[in-house]
mmCIF file with all atom_site columns, C-alpha atoms in Angstrom:
data_model
loop_
_atom_site.group_PDB
_atom_site.id
_atom_site.type_symbol
_atom_site.label_atom_id
_atom_site.label_alt_id
_atom_site.label_comp_id
_atom_site.label_asym_id
_atom_site.label_entity_id
_atom_site.label_seq_id
_atom_site.pdbx_PDB_ins_code
_atom_site.Cartn_x
_atom_site.Cartn_y
_atom_site.Cartn_z
_atom_site.occupancy
_atom_site.B_iso_or_equiv
_atom_site.pdbx_formal_charge
_atom_site.auth_seq_id
_atom_site.auth_comp_id
_atom_site.auth_asym_id
_atom_site.auth_atom_id
_atom_site.pdbx_PDB_model_num
ATOM 1   C CA . GLU A 1 1   ? 26.334 -6.639  9.094  1.00 76.00 ? 1   GLU A CA 1
ATOM 2   C CA . LEU A 1 2   ? 29.327 -7.266  6.881  1.00 77.00 ? 2   LEU A CA 1
ATOM 3   C CA . ARG A 1 3   ? 27.330 -8.286  3.797  1.00 82.00 ? 3   ARG A CA 1
ATOM 4   C CA . ARG A 1 4   ? 25.671 -5.330  2.099  1.00 87.00 ? 4   ARG A CA 1
ATOM 5   C CA . ASP A 1 5   ? 22.780 -7.415  0.702  1.00 90.00 ? 5   ASP A CA 1
ATOM 6   C CA . ARG A 1 6   ? 21.783 -8.552  4.203  1.00 85.00 ? 6   ARG A CA 1
ATOM 7   C CA . ALA A 1 7   ? 22.183 -5.020  5.589  1.00 87.00 ? 7   ALA A CA 1
ATOM 8   C CA . HIS A 1 8   ? 19.977 -3.675  2.788  1.00 90.00 ? 8   HIS A CA 1
ATOM 9   C CA . ALA A 1 9   ? 17.332 -6.366  3.405  1.00 89.00 ? 9   ALA A CA 1
ATOM 10  C CA . THR A 1 10  ? 17.300 -5.565  7.130  1.00 85.00 ? 10  THR A CA 1
ATOM 11  C CA . ALA A 1 11  ? 17.090 -1.816  6.522  1.00 89.00 ? 11  ALA A CA 1
ATOM 12  C CA . SER A 1 12  ? 14.220 -2.410  4.077  1.00 91.00 ? 12  SER A CA 1
ATOM 13  C CA . ARG A 1 13  ? 12.292 -4.445  6.668  1.00 87.00 ? 13  ARG A CA 1
ATOM 14  C CA . LEU A 1 14  ? 12.825 -1.695  9.259  1.00 88.00 ? 14  LEU A CA 1
ATOM 15  C CA . ALA A 1 15  ? 11.579 0.968   6.845  1.00 90.00 ? 15  ALA A CA 1
ATOM 16  C CA . LEU A 1 16  ? 8.568  -1.063  5.703  1.00 91.00 ? 16  LEU A CA 1
ATOM 17  C CA . GLY A 1 17  ? 7.699  -1.795  9.339  1.00 88.00 ? 17  GLY A CA 1
ATOM 18  C CA . ARG A 1 18  ? 8.084  1.907   10.178 1.00 88.00 ? 18  ARG A CA 1
ATOM 19  C CA . LEU A 1 19  ? 10.500 1.122   13.019 1.00 84.00 ? 19  LEU A CA 1
ATOM 20  C CA . THR A 1 20  ? 12.336 4.224   14.139 1.00 83.00 ? 20  THR A CA 1
ATOM 21  C CA . ASN A 1 21  ? 14.330 2.867   17.066 1.00 82.00 ? 21  ASN A CA 1
ATOM 22  C CA . ALA A 1 22  ? 16.879 0.859   15.046 1.00 82.00 ? 22  ALA A CA 1
ATOM 23  C CA . ALA A 1 23  ? 19.752 1.507   12.670 1.00 83.00 ? 23  ALA A CA 1
ATOM 24  C CA . VAL A 1 24  ? 21.653 -0.774  10.323 1.00 85.00 ? 24  VAL A CA 1
ATOM 25  C CA . LEU A 1 25  ? 25.389 -0.387  9.802  1.00 84.00 ? 25  LEU A CA 1
ATOM 26  C CA . ALA A 1 26  ? 27.033 -2.233  6.920  1.00 85.00 ? 26  ALA A CA 1
ATOM 27  C CA . GLY A 1 27  ? 30.681 -3.029  7.434  1.00 84.00 ? 27  GLY A CA 1
ATOM 28  C CA . ASP A 1 28  ? 33.156 -4.473  9.868  1.00 88.00 ? 28  ASP A CA 1
ATOM 29  C CA . ALA A 1 29  ? 31.751 -4.749  13.402 1.00 88.00 ? 29  ALA A CA 1
ATOM 30  C CA . THR A 1 30  ? 34.986 -3.700  15.119 1.00 92.00 ? 30  THR A CA 1
ATOM 31  C CA . ALA A 1 31  ? 35.274 -0.562  13.011 1.00 92.00 ? 31  ALA A CA 1
ATOM 32  C CA . ALA A 1 32  ? 31.579 0.258   13.507 1.00 90.00 ? 32  ALA A CA 1
ATOM 33  C CA . LEU A 1 33  ? 31.820 -0.070  17.292 1.00 92.00 ? 33  LEU A CA 1
ATOM 34  C CA . ARG A 1 34  ? 34.911 2.121   17.402 1.00 93.00 ? 34  ARG A CA 1
ATOM 35  C CA . ARG A 1 35  ? 33.819 4.777   14.916 1.00 91.00 ? 35  ARG A CA 1
ATOM 36  C CA . TRP A 1 36  ? 30.061 5.166   15.238 1.00 89.00 ? 36  TRP A CA 1
ATOM 37  C CA . LEU A 1 37  ? 29.181 4.332   18.843 1.00 90.00 ? 37  LEU A CA 1
ATOM 38  C CA . PRO A 1 38  ? 30.194 6.506   21.794 1.00 93.00 ? 38  PRO A CA 1
ATOM 39  C CA . ARG A 1 39  ? 32.041 4.831   24.647 1.00 94.00 ? 39  ARG A CA 1
ATOM 40  C CA . GLY A 1 40  ? 29.701 3.375   27.248 1.00 94.00 ? 40  GLY A CA 1
ATOM 41  C CA . SER A 1 41  ? 26.589 3.966   25.146 1.00 93.00 ? 41  SER A CA 1
ATOM 42  C CA . LEU A 1 42  ? 25.205 0.441   24.656 1.00 92.00 ? 42  LEU A CA 1
ATOM 43  C CA . GLU A 1 43  ? 23.045 -1.480  27.093 1.00 92.00 ? 43  GLU A CA 1
ATOM 44  C CA . ALA A 1 44  ? 23.445 -4.771  25.228 1.00 92.00 ? 44  ALA A CA 1
ATOM 45  C CA . ILE A 1 45  ? 25.162 -6.379  22.264 1.00 93.00 ? 45  ILE A CA 1
ATOM 46  C CA . PHE A 1 46  ? 23.720 -9.585  20.801 1.00 91.00 ? 46  PHE A CA 1
ATOM 47  C CA . VAL A 1 47  ? 25.767 -11.769 18.460 1.00 90.00 ? 47  VAL A CA 1
ATOM 48  C CA . ASN A 1 48  ? 23.704 -14.461 16.766 1.00 86.00 ? 48  ASN A CA 1
ATOM 49  C CA . HIS A 1 49  ? 25.476 -17.471 15.215 1.00 78.00 ? 49  HIS A CA 1
ATOM 50  C CA . PRO A 1 50  ? 28.903 -15.949 14.505 1.00 79.00 ? 50  PRO A CA 1
ATOM 51  C CA . ALA A 1 51  ? 30.849 -17.812 11.798 1.00 74.00 ? 51  ALA A CA 1
ATOM 52  C CA . PRO A 1 52  ? 33.580 -19.974 13.306 1.00 72.00 ? 52  PRO A CA 1
ATOM 53  C CA . PRO A 1 53  ? 37.152 -19.588 12.055 1.00 70.00 ? 53  PRO A CA 1
ATOM 54  C CA . GLN A 1 54  ? 37.044 -23.166 10.780 1.00 60.00 ? 54  GLN A CA 1
ATOM 55  C CA . GLN A 1 55  ? 34.223 -25.647 10.539 1.00 49.00 ? 55  GLN A CA 1
ATOM 56  C CA . ALA A 1 56  ? 35.743 -28.486 12.566 1.00 48.00 ? 56  ALA A CA 1
ATOM 57  C CA . PRO A 1 57  ? 37.598 -28.729 15.864 1.00 50.00 ? 57  PRO A CA 1
ATOM 58  C CA . PRO A 1 58  ? 41.388 -29.001 15.669 1.00 51.00 ? 58  PRO A CA 1
ATOM 59  C CA . ALA A 1 59  ? 42.762 -32.508 15.159 1.00 53.00 ? 59  ALA A CA 1
ATOM 60  C CA . ALA A 1 60  ? 43.717 -34.124 18.446 1.00 51.00 ? 60  ALA A CA 1
ATOM 61  C CA . ASP A 1 61  ? 45.907 -36.793 16.834 1.00 48.00 ? 61  ASP A CA 1
ATOM 62  C CA . GLY A 1 62  ? 48.850 -34.499 16.047 1.00 48.00 ? 62  GLY A CA 1
ATOM 63  C CA . GLY A 1 63  ? 48.700 -35.665 12.434 1.00 45.00 ? 63  GLY A CA 1
ATOM 64  C CA . GLY A 1 64  ? 49.170 -32.254 10.859 1.00 44.00 ? 64  GLY A CA 1
ATOM 65  C CA . GLY A 1 65  ? 45.467 -31.485 10.536 1.00 41.00 ? 65  GLY A CA 1
ATOM 66  C CA . PRO A 1 66  ? 43.875 -28.150 11.428 1.00 43.00 ? 66  PRO A CA 1
ATOM 67  C CA . ALA A 1 67  ? 45.660 -28.151 14.795 1.00 43.00 ? 67  ALA A CA 1
ATOM 68  C CA . ALA A 1 68  ? 48.992 -27.713 13.000 1.00 39.00 ? 68  ALA A CA 1
ATOM 69  C CA . ALA A 1 69  ? 47.772 -24.645 11.092 1.00 41.00 ? 69  ALA A CA 1
ATOM 70  C CA . PRO A 1 70  ? 47.648 -21.163 12.655 1.00 44.00 ? 70  PRO A CA 1
ATOM 71  C CA . GLU A 1 71  ? 44.233 -20.113 13.915 1.00 51.00 ? 71  GLU A CA 1
ATOM 72  C CA . ALA A 1 72  ? 42.101 -18.633 11.153 1.00 58.00 ? 72  ALA A CA 1
ATOM 73  C CA . GLU A 1 73  ? 40.695 -15.114 11.491 1.00 66.00 ? 73  GLU A CA 1
ATOM 74  C CA . HIS A 1 74  ? 37.153 -14.695 12.745 1.00 70.00 ? 74  HIS A CA 1
ATOM 75  C CA . MET A 1 75  ? 34.892 -11.819 13.708 1.00 77.00 ? 75  MET A CA 1
ATOM 76  C CA . LEU A 1 76  ? 34.967 -12.264 17.490 1.00 86.00 ? 76  LEU A CA 1
ATOM 77  C CA . ASP A 1 77  ? 38.681 -11.666 17.946 1.00 89.00 ? 77  ASP A CA 1
ATOM 78  C CA . ALA A 1 78  ? 40.438 -9.651  20.669 1.00 91.00 ? 78  ALA A CA 1
ATOM 79  C CA . ALA A 1 79  ? 40.010 -6.384  18.735 1.00 93.00 ? 79  ALA A CA 1
ATOM 80  C CA . LEU A 1 80  ? 36.236 -6.813  18.567 1.00 93.00 ? 80  LEU A CA 1
ATOM 81  C CA . LEU A 1 81  ? 36.058 -7.804  22.249 1.00 95.00 ? 81  LEU A CA 1
ATOM 82  C CA . ASP A 1 82  ? 38.021 -4.613  23.068 1.00 95.00 ? 82  ASP A CA 1
ATOM 83  C CA . ALA A 1 83  ? 35.655 -2.453  20.978 1.00 96.00 ? 83  ALA A CA 1
ATOM 84  C CA . ALA A 1 84  ? 32.551 -4.115  22.426 1.00 96.00 ? 84  ALA A CA 1
ATOM 85  C CA . ALA A 1 85  ? 33.749 -3.616  26.015 1.00 96.00 ? 85  ALA A CA 1
ATOM 86  C CA . ALA A 1 86  ? 34.413 0.065   25.293 1.00 96.00 ? 86  ALA A CA 1
ATOM 87  C CA . ALA A 1 87  ? 30.962 0.543   23.730 1.00 96.00 ? 87  ALA A CA 1
ATOM 88  C CA . LEU A 1 88  ? 29.092 -1.201  26.562 1.00 96.00 ? 88  LEU A CA 1
ATOM 89  C CA . ARG A 1 89  ? 27.723 0.830   29.461 1.00 94.00 ? 89  ARG A CA 1
ATOM 90  C CA . PRO A 1 90  ? 29.816 0.645   32.648 1.00 92.00 ? 90  PRO A CA 1
ATOM 91  C CA . ALA A 1 91  ? 28.154 -0.430  35.885 1.00 85.00 ? 91  ALA A CA 1
ATOM 92  C CA . ARG A 1 92  ? 26.317 2.472   37.562 1.00 76.00 ? 92  ARG A CA 1
ATOM 93  C CA . GLY A 1 93  ? 24.976 0.843   40.686 1.00 62.00 ? 93  GLY A CA 1
ATOM 94  C CA . ALA A 1 94  ? 22.666 -1.982  41.647 1.00 54.00 ? 94  ALA A CA 1
ATOM 95  C CA . GLY A 1 95  ? 19.597 -3.189  39.780 1.00 50.00 ? 95  GLY A CA 1
ATOM 96  C CA . PRO A 1 96  ? 18.811 -3.915  36.152 1.00 48.00 ? 96  PRO A CA 1
ATOM 97  C CA . ARG A 1 97  ? 19.012 -0.266  35.018 1.00 47.00 ? 97  ARG A CA 1
ATOM 98  C CA . GLY A 1 98  ? 22.251 0.351   36.917 1.00 54.00 ? 98  GLY A CA 1
ATOM 99  C CA . GLY A 1 99  ? 24.024 -2.791  35.770 1.00 84.00 ? 99  GLY A CA 1
ATOM 100 C CA . ALA A 1 100 ? 26.845 -2.936  33.285 1.00 91.00 ? 100 ALA A CA 1
ATOM 101 C CA . GLY A 1 101 ? 26.128 -3.474  29.590 1.00 94.00 ? 101 GLY A CA 1
ATOM 102 C CA . THR A 1 102 ? 25.967 -7.077  28.447 1.00 95.00 ? 102 THR A CA 1
ATOM 103 C CA . LEU A 1 103 ? 27.353 -9.099  25.556 1.00 95.00 ? 103 LEU A CA 1
ATOM 104 C CA . THR A 1 104 ? 25.349 -12.199 24.631 1.00 95.00 ? 104 THR A CA 1
ATOM 105 C CA . ILE A 1 105 ? 26.648 -14.677 22.063 1.00 95.00 ? 105 ILE A CA 1
ATOM 106 C CA . VAL A 1 106 ? 24.556 -17.573 20.708 1.00 93.00 ? 106 VAL A CA 1
ATOM 107 C CA . SER A 1 107 ? 26.195 -20.313 18.635 1.00 91.00 ? 107 SER A CA 1
ATOM 108 C CA . ASP A 1 108 ? 25.174 -23.684 17.271 1.00 88.00 ? 108 ASP A CA 1
ATOM 109 C CA . ASN A 1 109 ? 28.803 -24.863 17.231 1.00 88.00 ? 109 ASN A CA 1
ATOM 110 C CA . ALA A 1 110 ? 29.939 -26.306 20.576 1.00 90.00 ? 110 ALA A CA 1
ATOM 111 C CA . TRP A 1 111 ? 33.638 -26.205 19.719 1.00 89.00 ? 111 TRP A CA 1
ATOM 112 C CA . TYR A 1 112 ? 33.489 -22.549 18.647 1.00 89.00 ? 112 TYR A CA 1
ATOM 113 C CA . ALA A 1 113 ? 31.431 -21.593 21.704 1.00 93.00 ? 113 ALA A CA 1
ATOM 114 C CA . GLY A 1 114 ? 34.165 -23.133 23.853 1.00 94.00 ? 114 GLY A CA 1
ATOM 115 C CA . LEU A 1 115 ? 36.835 -21.164 21.972 1.00 92.00 ? 115 LEU A CA 1
ATOM 116 C CA . LEU A 1 116 ? 34.854 -17.950 22.596 1.00 94.00 ? 116 LEU A CA 1
ATOM 117 C CA . LEU A 1 117 ? 34.442 -18.833 26.293 1.00 96.00 ? 117 LEU A CA 1
ATOM 118 C CA . ASP A 1 118 ? 38.213 -19.117 26.607 1.00 95.00 ? 118 ASP A CA 1
ATOM 119 C CA . ALA A 1 119 ? 38.736 -15.822 24.725 1.00 94.00 ? 119 ALA A CA 1
ATOM 120 C CA . LEU A 1 120 ? 36.269 -13.990 26.999 1.00 96.00 ? 120 LEU A CA 1
ATOM 121 C CA . ALA A 1 121 ? 37.898 -15.471 30.119 1.00 96.00 ? 121 ALA A CA 1
ATOM 122 C CA . ARG A 1 122 ? 41.382 -14.380 28.952 1.00 95.00 ? 122 ARG A CA 1
ATOM 123 C CA . HIS A 1 123 ? 40.251 -10.920 27.854 1.00 94.00 ? 123 HIS A CA 1
ATOM 124 C CA . GLY A 1 124 ? 39.723 -9.491  31.349 1.00 91.00 ? 124 GLY A CA 1
ATOM 125 C CA . SER A 1 125 ? 37.011 -6.950  30.455 1.00 94.00 ? 125 SER A CA 1
ATOM 126 C CA . TYR A 1 126 ? 34.080 -9.325  30.989 1.00 96.00 ? 126 TYR A CA 1
ATOM 127 C CA . ALA A 1 127 ? 32.439 -11.164 33.883 1.00 95.00 ? 127 ALA A CA 1
ATOM 128 C CA . GLN A 1 128 ? 29.472 -13.495 34.050 1.00 95.00 ? 128 GLN A CA 1
ATOM 129 C CA . ALA A 1 129 ? 26.276 -11.443 33.733 1.00 94.00 ? 129 ALA A CA 1
ATOM 130 C CA . PRO A 1 130 ? 23.366 -12.210 36.039 1.00 92.00 ? 130 PRO A CA 1
ATOM 131 C CA . TYR A 1 131 ? 20.458 -13.877 34.287 1.00 89.00 ? 131 TYR A CA 1
ATOM 132 C CA . ALA A 1 132 ? 17.323 -11.761 33.924 1.00 85.00 ? 132 ALA A CA 1
ATOM 133 C CA . ALA A 1 133 ? 15.109 -14.806 34.564 1.00 85.00 ? 133 ALA A CA 1
ATOM 134 C CA . PRO A 1 134 ? 15.669 -18.450 35.479 1.00 86.00 ? 134 PRO A CA 1
ATOM 135 C CA . THR A 1 135 ? 17.310 -20.499 32.751 1.00 87.00 ? 135 THR A CA 1
ATOM 136 C CA . PRO A 1 136 ? 14.820 -22.681 30.852 1.00 88.00 ? 136 PRO A CA 1
ATOM 137 C CA . ALA A 1 137 ? 14.080 -26.257 31.877 1.00 88.00 ? 137 ALA A CA 1
ATOM 138 C CA . GLY A 1 138 ? 16.662 -28.581 30.399 1.00 88.00 ? 138 GLY A CA 1
ATOM 139 C CA . ALA A 1 139 ? 19.406 -25.949 30.289 1.00 92.00 ? 139 ALA A CA 1
ATOM 140 C CA . ARG A 1 140 ? 22.802 -27.337 31.184 1.00 93.00 ? 140 ARG A CA 1
ATOM 141 C CA . ARG A 1 141 ? 26.118 -25.791 32.070 1.00 94.00 ? 141 ARG A CA 1
ATOM 142 C CA . VAL A 1 142 ? 28.644 -27.035 29.512 1.00 94.00 ? 142 VAL A CA 1
ATOM 143 C CA . ARG A 1 143 ? 31.748 -25.668 31.244 1.00 95.00 ? 143 ARG A CA 1
ATOM 144 C CA . ALA A 1 144 ? 33.175 -22.543 32.831 1.00 96.00 ? 144 ALA A CA 1
ATOM 145 C CA . ALA A 1 145 ? 36.419 -20.570 32.553 1.00 97.00 ? 145 ALA A CA 1
ATOM 146 C CA . GLY A 1 146 ? 37.507 -17.489 34.471 1.00 95.00 ? 146 GLY A CA 1
ATOM 147 C CA . GLY A 1 147 ? 34.151 -17.260 36.263 1.00 95.00 ? 147 GLY A CA 1
ATOM 148 C CA . ILE A 1 148 ? 32.208 -17.212 32.960 1.00 97.00 ? 148 ILE A CA 1
ATOM 149 C CA . GLU A 1 149 ? 29.905 -20.081 32.070 1.00 96.00 ? 149 GLU A CA 1
ATOM 150 C CA . LEU A 1 150 ? 28.887 -21.602 28.763 1.00 97.00 ? 150 LEU A CA 1
ATOM 151 C CA . VAL A 1 151 ? 25.284 -22.780 28.840 1.00 96.00 ? 151 VAL A CA 1
ATOM 152 C CA . ALA A 1 152 ? 23.481 -25.116 26.434 1.00 95.00 ? 152 ALA A CA 1
ATOM 153 C CA . ALA A 1 153 ? 19.947 -23.707 26.207 1.00 93.00 ? 153 ALA A CA 1
ATOM 154 C CA . PRO A 1 154 ? 17.676 -21.918 23.790 1.00 89.00 ? 154 PRO A CA 1
ATOM 155 C CA . PRO A 1 155 ? 18.214 -18.150 23.996 1.00 89.00 ? 155 PRO A CA 1
ATOM 156 C CA . GLY A 1 156 ? 15.355 -16.267 25.608 1.00 89.00 ? 156 GLY A CA 1
ATOM 157 C CA . PRO A 1 157 ? 14.387 -13.669 28.190 1.00 89.00 ? 157 PRO A CA 1
ATOM 158 C CA . TRP A 1 158 ? 16.656 -15.312 30.776 1.00 91.00 ? 158 TRP A CA 1
ATOM 159 C CA . CYS A 1 159 ? 19.672 -13.878 28.917 1.00 91.00 ? 159 CYS A CA 1
ATOM 160 C CA . GLY A 1 160 ? 18.015 -10.725 27.565 1.00 87.00 ? 160 GLY A CA 1
ATOM 161 C CA . TRP A 1 161 ? 17.239 -12.293 24.175 1.00 83.00 ? 161 TRP A CA 1
ATOM 162 C CA . ARG A 1 162 ? 13.940 -11.446 22.479 1.00 72.00 ? 162 ARG A CA 1
ATOM 163 C CA . ALA A 1 163 ? 12.437 -14.913 22.184 1.00 56.00 ? 163 ALA A CA 1
ATOM 164 C CA . GLU A 1 164 ? 10.067 -13.897 19.385 1.00 58.00 ? 164 GLU A CA 1
ATOM 165 C CA . SER A 1 165 ? 12.865 -12.665 17.122 1.00 55.00 ? 165 SER A CA 1
ATOM 166 C CA . SER A 1 166 ? 14.288 -14.690 14.276 1.00 58.00 ? 166 SER A CA 1
ATOM 167 C CA . SER A 1 167 ? 17.257 -14.127 12.011 1.00 56.00 ? 167 SER A CA 1
ATOM 168 C CA . TYR A 1 168 ? 18.675 -15.546 8.817  1.00 55.00 ? 168 TYR A CA 1
ATOM 169 C CA . PHE A 1 169 ? 20.992 -17.697 10.954 1.00 56.00 ? 169 PHE A CA 1
ATOM 170 C CA . ASP A 1 170 ? 18.152 -18.933 13.164 1.00 55.00 ? 170 ASP A CA 1
ATOM 171 C CA . ARG A 1 171 ? 16.352 -20.109 10.026 1.00 54.00 ? 171 ARG A CA 1
ATOM 172 C CA . LEU A 1 172 ? 19.494 -21.842 8.729  1.00 54.00 ? 172 LEU A CA 1
ATOM 173 C CA . TRP A 1 173 ? 19.956 -23.565 12.097 1.00 49.00 ? 173 TRP A CA 1
ATOM 174 C CA . ARG A 1 174 ? 16.371 -24.839 12.045 1.00 56.00 ? 174 ARG A CA 1
ATOM 175 C CA . THR A 1 175 ? 16.944 -26.398 8.616  1.00 56.00 ? 175 THR A CA 1
ATOM 176 C CA . GLY A 1 176 ? 20.048 -28.259 9.831  1.00 55.00 ? 176 GLY A CA 1
ATOM 177 C CA . ILE A 1 177 ? 22.163 -27.124 6.874  1.00 55.00 ? 177 ILE A CA 1
ATOM 178 C CA . SER A 1 178 ? 25.548 -27.214 8.626  1.00 52.00 ? 178 SER A CA 1
ATOM 179 C CA . ALA A 1 179 ? 27.102 -30.585 9.383  1.00 52.00 ? 179 ALA A CA 1
ATOM 180 C CA . HIS A 1 180 ? 29.253 -28.906 12.061 1.00 52.00 ? 180 HIS A CA 1
ATOM 181 C CA . SER A 1 181 ? 26.497 -27.479 14.209 1.00 57.00 ? 181 SER A CA 1
ATOM 182 C CA . ALA A 1 182 ? 24.531 -29.110 16.975 1.00 54.00 ? 182 ALA A CA 1
ATOM 183 C CA . ALA A 1 183 ? 21.191 -30.275 15.634 1.00 54.00 ? 183 ALA A CA 1
ATOM 184 C CA . HIS A 1 184 ? 19.166 -29.592 18.769 1.00 70.00 ? 184 HIS A CA 1
ATOM 185 C CA . GLU A 1 185 ? 21.257 -27.358 21.013 1.00 86.00 ? 185 GLU A CA 1
ATOM 186 C CA . ARG A 1 186 ? 22.402 -23.783 21.061 1.00 89.00 ? 186 ARG A CA 1
ATOM 187 C CA . PHE A 1 187 ? 25.220 -22.523 23.234 1.00 94.00 ? 187 PHE A CA 1
ATOM 188 C CA . VAL A 1 188 ? 24.948 -19.215 25.079 1.00 95.00 ? 188 VAL A CA 1
ATOM 189 C CA . LEU A 1 189 ? 27.591 -16.928 26.597 1.00 96.00 ? 189 LEU A CA 1
ATOM 190 C CA . HIS A 1 190 ? 26.089 -14.054 28.593 1.00 96.00 ? 190 HIS A CA 1
ATOM 191 C CA . VAL A 1 191 ? 28.675 -11.649 30.019 1.00 96.00 ? 191 VAL A CA 1
ATOM 192 C CA . ALA A 1 192 ? 28.769 -8.089  31.334 1.00 95.00 ? 192 ALA A CA 1
ATOM 193 C CA . ARG A 1 193 ? 31.376 -5.378  31.108 1.00 95.00 ? 193 ARG A CA 1
ATOM 194 C CA . ALA A 1 194 ? 33.620 -5.852  34.123 1.00 90.00 ? 194 ALA A CA 1
ATOM 195 C CA . THR A 1 195 ? 35.935 -2.856  33.796 1.00 73.00 ? 195 THR A CA 1
#
């Protein structure tokens, strides 16, 4: 967690709940993955509602709107994808325990989810992860790139997501605060370390 107040609140909830199987790191995610986590040590990374680099899709009219500006920085850049791939467990054989570590990203912004799909497809260290359970009724494939698919569906056990969990961003999404997010859909990318 980049914001110290949120990291402190999360650490407080862990301590009050007497949970001993979790840790909270405050700071930049790329630096944390590189510095504090051994290579190949993670079974899964979950990214919930990452902030998009801009709140609207680039202008298609060529009128000098956001499309004319260079892409803004955002957390899920190539450096973070490199660090995440290094931290994820490599494949060790068949079956759920022998499979490669997974990266699951959930967003409420269709445009940003598409941008992330393209970044994952270009990166080369990720492949589509098998789903742990059938996708929920009503799930739809939005599009695919490089063998990776973007799915519109609520996150859940099918993609390794703890359905009973809730975060600050889940609560914001439920309130409909952002004018740039989908009101009733979430977009899921579920990939595994390929190399």
